[in-house]
Amino acid sequence: LQTIRLPCQTVWAVCALSNGDVACACNDGVVRIFTPNKEETMIDPAKTVEYETELAFFYLASQEEEMIAGMKKTQLPGLEALNEPGKQEGAKKM
């Protein structure tokens, strides 16, 4: 079992490929493919550093701001809010 962190807010789809790789489609319009086989990696080492920097910046920014979709995490209601009806048809809650 492994956790793969991505520099995006949401993952829309995940697909296990026949060669053991994992493809992740994200809300930022990027499909990222992860492989357990280092010898099969076709990416330039500079791109790996770029990805790791982007990942670190994304998580640092989200931790500092403690925000989700422009809202402070502390201001979001808890799960109990989902038991209450919306104020209008089609209302969404976070």
PDB file of C-alpha atoms in Angstrom:
ATOM      1  CA  LEU A   1       0.000   0.000   0.000  1.00  0.00           C
ATOM      2  CA  GLN A   2       1.359   3.419  -0.948  1.00  0.00           C
ATOM      3  CA  THR A   3       0.072   6.975  -0.891  1.00  0.00           C
ATOM      4  CA  ILE A   4       0.851   9.017  -3.988  1.00  0.00           C
ATOM      5  CA  ARG A   5       0.641  12.761  -3.444  1.00  0.00           C
ATOM      6  CA  LEU A   6      -0.317  14.897  -6.410  1.00  0.00           C
ATOM      7  CA  PRO A   7      -0.021  18.662  -6.946  1.00  0.00           C
ATOM      8  CA  CYS A   8      -3.732  19.112  -7.651  1.00  0.00           C
ATOM      9  CA  GLN A   9      -6.950  19.551  -5.714  1.00  0.00           C
ATOM     10  CA  THR A  10      -8.811  16.492  -6.972  1.00  0.00           C
ATOM     11  CA  VAL A  11      -8.167  13.273  -8.841  1.00  0.00           C
ATOM     12  CA  TRP A  12     -10.959  12.524 -11.296  1.00  0.00           C
ATOM     13  CA  ALA A  13      -9.908   9.029 -12.366  1.00  0.00           C
ATOM     14  CA  VAL A  14      -7.308   6.374 -11.561  1.00  0.00           C
ATOM     15  CA  CYS A  15      -6.442   3.470 -13.811  1.00  0.00           C
ATOM     16  CA  ALA A  16      -4.149   0.507 -13.140  1.00  0.00           C
ATOM     17  CA  LEU A  17      -2.352  -0.269 -16.397  1.00  0.00           C
ATOM     18  CA  SER A  18      -1.482  -3.795 -17.551  1.00  0.00           C
ATOM     19  CA  ASN A  19       2.263  -3.172 -17.076  1.00  0.00           C
ATOM     20  CA  GLY A  20       1.819  -2.272 -13.383  1.00  0.00           C
ATOM     21  CA  ASP A  21       1.843   1.496 -13.862  1.00  0.00           C
ATOM     22  CA  VAL A  22      -0.849   3.740 -12.378  1.00  0.00           C
ATOM     23  CA  ALA A  23      -2.376   6.625 -14.352  1.00  0.00           C
ATOM     24  CA  CYS A  24      -4.106   9.496 -12.519  1.00  0.00           C
ATOM     25  CA  ALA A  25      -6.283  12.098 -14.281  1.00  0.00           C
ATOM     26  CA  CYS A  26      -6.463  15.311 -12.263  1.00  0.00           C
ATOM     27  CA  ASN A  27      -8.580  18.456 -12.195  1.00  0.00           C
ATOM     28  CA  ASP A  28      -5.643  20.504 -13.512  1.00  0.00           C
ATOM     29  CA  GLY A  29      -5.971  18.746 -16.881  1.00  0.00           C
ATOM     30  CA  VAL A  30      -2.852  16.610 -16.418  1.00  0.00           C
ATOM     31  CA  VAL A  31      -2.624  12.817 -16.524  1.00  0.00           C
ATOM     32  CA  ARG A  32       0.295  11.617 -14.424  1.00  0.00           C
ATOM     33  CA  ILE A  33       1.668   8.094 -14.827  1.00  0.00           C
ATOM     34  CA  PHE A  34       3.564   6.414 -12.004  1.00  0.00           C
ATOM     35  CA  THR A  35       5.664   3.286 -12.445  1.00  0.00           C
ATOM     36  CA  PRO A  36       7.233   0.981  -9.864  1.00  0.00           C
ATOM     37  CA  ASN A  37      10.025   0.163 -12.356  1.00  0.00           C
ATOM     38  CA  LYS A  38      12.778   2.785 -12.211  1.00  0.00           C
ATOM     39  CA  GLU A  39      14.543   1.304 -15.243  1.00  0.00           C
ATOM     40  CA  GLU A  40      11.408   1.952 -17.341  1.00  0.00           C
ATOM     41  CA  THR A  41      11.208   5.609 -16.364  1.00  0.00           C
ATOM     42  CA  MET A  42      11.501   7.756 -19.476  1.00  0.00           C
ATOM     43  CA  ILE A  43      11.466  11.092 -17.699  1.00  0.00           C
ATOM     44  CA  ASP A  44      14.417  13.451 -17.597  1.00  0.00           C
ATOM     45  CA  PRO A  45      15.882  13.747 -14.059  1.00  0.00           C
ATOM     46  CA  ALA A  46      15.371  17.528 -14.275  1.00  0.00           C
ATOM     47  CA  LYS A  47      11.637  16.889 -14.775  1.00  0.00           C
ATOM     48  CA  THR A  48      11.621  14.750 -11.628  1.00  0.00           C
ATOM     49  CA  VAL A  49      13.137  17.641  -9.657  1.00  0.00           C
ATOM     50  CA  GLU A  50      10.589  20.014 -11.227  1.00  0.00           C
ATOM     51  CA  TYR A  51       7.714  17.695 -10.213  1.00  0.00           C
ATOM     52  CA  GLU A  52       9.017  17.315  -6.655  1.00  0.00           C
ATOM     53  CA  THR A  53       9.378  21.106  -6.355  1.00  0.00           C
ATOM     54  CA  GLU A  54       5.824  21.622  -7.643  1.00  0.00           C
ATOM     55  CA  LEU A  55       4.547  18.997  -5.212  1.00  0.00           C
ATOM     56  CA  ALA A  56       6.367  20.580  -2.248  1.00  0.00           C
ATOM     57  CA  PHE A  57       5.067  24.058  -3.168  1.00  0.00           C
ATOM     58  CA  PHE A  58       1.486  22.791  -3.530  1.00  0.00           C
ATOM     59  CA  TYR A  59       1.448  21.112  -0.121  1.00  0.00           C
ATOM     60  CA  LEU A  60       3.322  23.933   1.609  1.00  0.00           C
ATOM     61  CA  ALA A  61       0.838  26.490   0.250  1.00  0.00           C
ATOM     62  CA  SER A  62      -2.176  24.405   1.277  1.00  0.00           C
ATOM     63  CA  GLN A  63      -0.793  23.858   4.786  1.00  0.00           C
ATOM     64  CA  GLU A  64       0.065  27.532   5.281  1.00  0.00           C
ATOM     65  CA  GLU A  65      -3.291  28.806   4.097  1.00  0.00           C
ATOM     66  CA  GLU A  66      -5.327  25.905   5.473  1.00  0.00           C
ATOM     67  CA  MET A  67      -7.757  26.517   2.632  1.00  0.00           C
ATOM     68  CA  ILE A  68      -9.850  24.349   0.342  1.00  0.00           C
ATOM     69  CA  ALA A  69     -11.285  25.872  -2.836  1.00  0.00           C
ATOM     70  CA  GLY A  70     -10.727  29.375  -1.493  1.00  0.00           C
ATOM     71  CA  MET A  71     -12.367  28.703   1.871  1.00  0.00           C
ATOM     72  CA  LYS A  72     -10.655  28.364   5.233  1.00  0.00           C
ATOM     73  CA  LYS A  73     -10.858  24.782   6.486  1.00  0.00           C
ATOM     74  CA  THR A  74     -11.871  26.013   9.939  1.00  0.00           C
ATOM     75  CA  GLN A  75     -14.952  27.745   8.464  1.00  0.00           C
ATOM     76  CA  LEU A  76     -16.284  24.639   6.712  1.00  0.00           C
ATOM     77  CA  PRO A  77     -19.115  22.764   8.426  1.00  0.00           C
ATOM     78  CA  GLY A  78     -18.622  19.222   9.684  1.00  0.00           C
ATOM     79  CA  LEU A  79     -20.220  16.061   8.314  1.00  0.00           C
ATOM     80  CA  GLU A  80     -23.340  16.718  10.391  1.00  0.00           C
ATOM     81  CA  ALA A  81     -24.207  19.564   7.976  1.00  0.00           C
ATOM     82  CA  LEU A  82     -24.973  16.958   5.303  1.00  0.00           C
ATOM     83  CA  ASN A  83     -27.991  15.806   7.328  1.00  0.00           C
ATOM     84  CA  GLU A  84     -29.630  19.234   6.974  1.00  0.00           C
ATOM     85  CA  PRO A  85     -31.670  20.060   3.855  1.00  0.00           C
ATOM     86  CA  GLY A  86     -30.384  22.671   1.430  1.00  0.00           C
ATOM     87  CA  LYS A  87     -31.879  26.147   1.181  1.00  0.00           C
ATOM     88  CA  GLN A  88     -32.869  25.683  -2.462  1.00  0.00           C
ATOM     89  CA  GLU A  89     -33.147  22.966  -5.119  1.00  0.00           C
ATOM     90  CA  GLY A  90     -29.707  21.770  -6.246  1.00  0.00           C
ATOM     91  CA  ALA A  91     -27.856  23.385  -3.338  1.00  0.00           C
ATOM     92  CA  LYS A  92     -24.305  22.133  -2.780  1.00  0.00           C
ATOM     93  CA  LYS A  93     -22.428  21.861   0.498  1.00  0.00           C
ATOM     94  CA  MET A  94     -18.742  21.508   1.177  1.00  0.00           C
TER      95      MET A  94
END
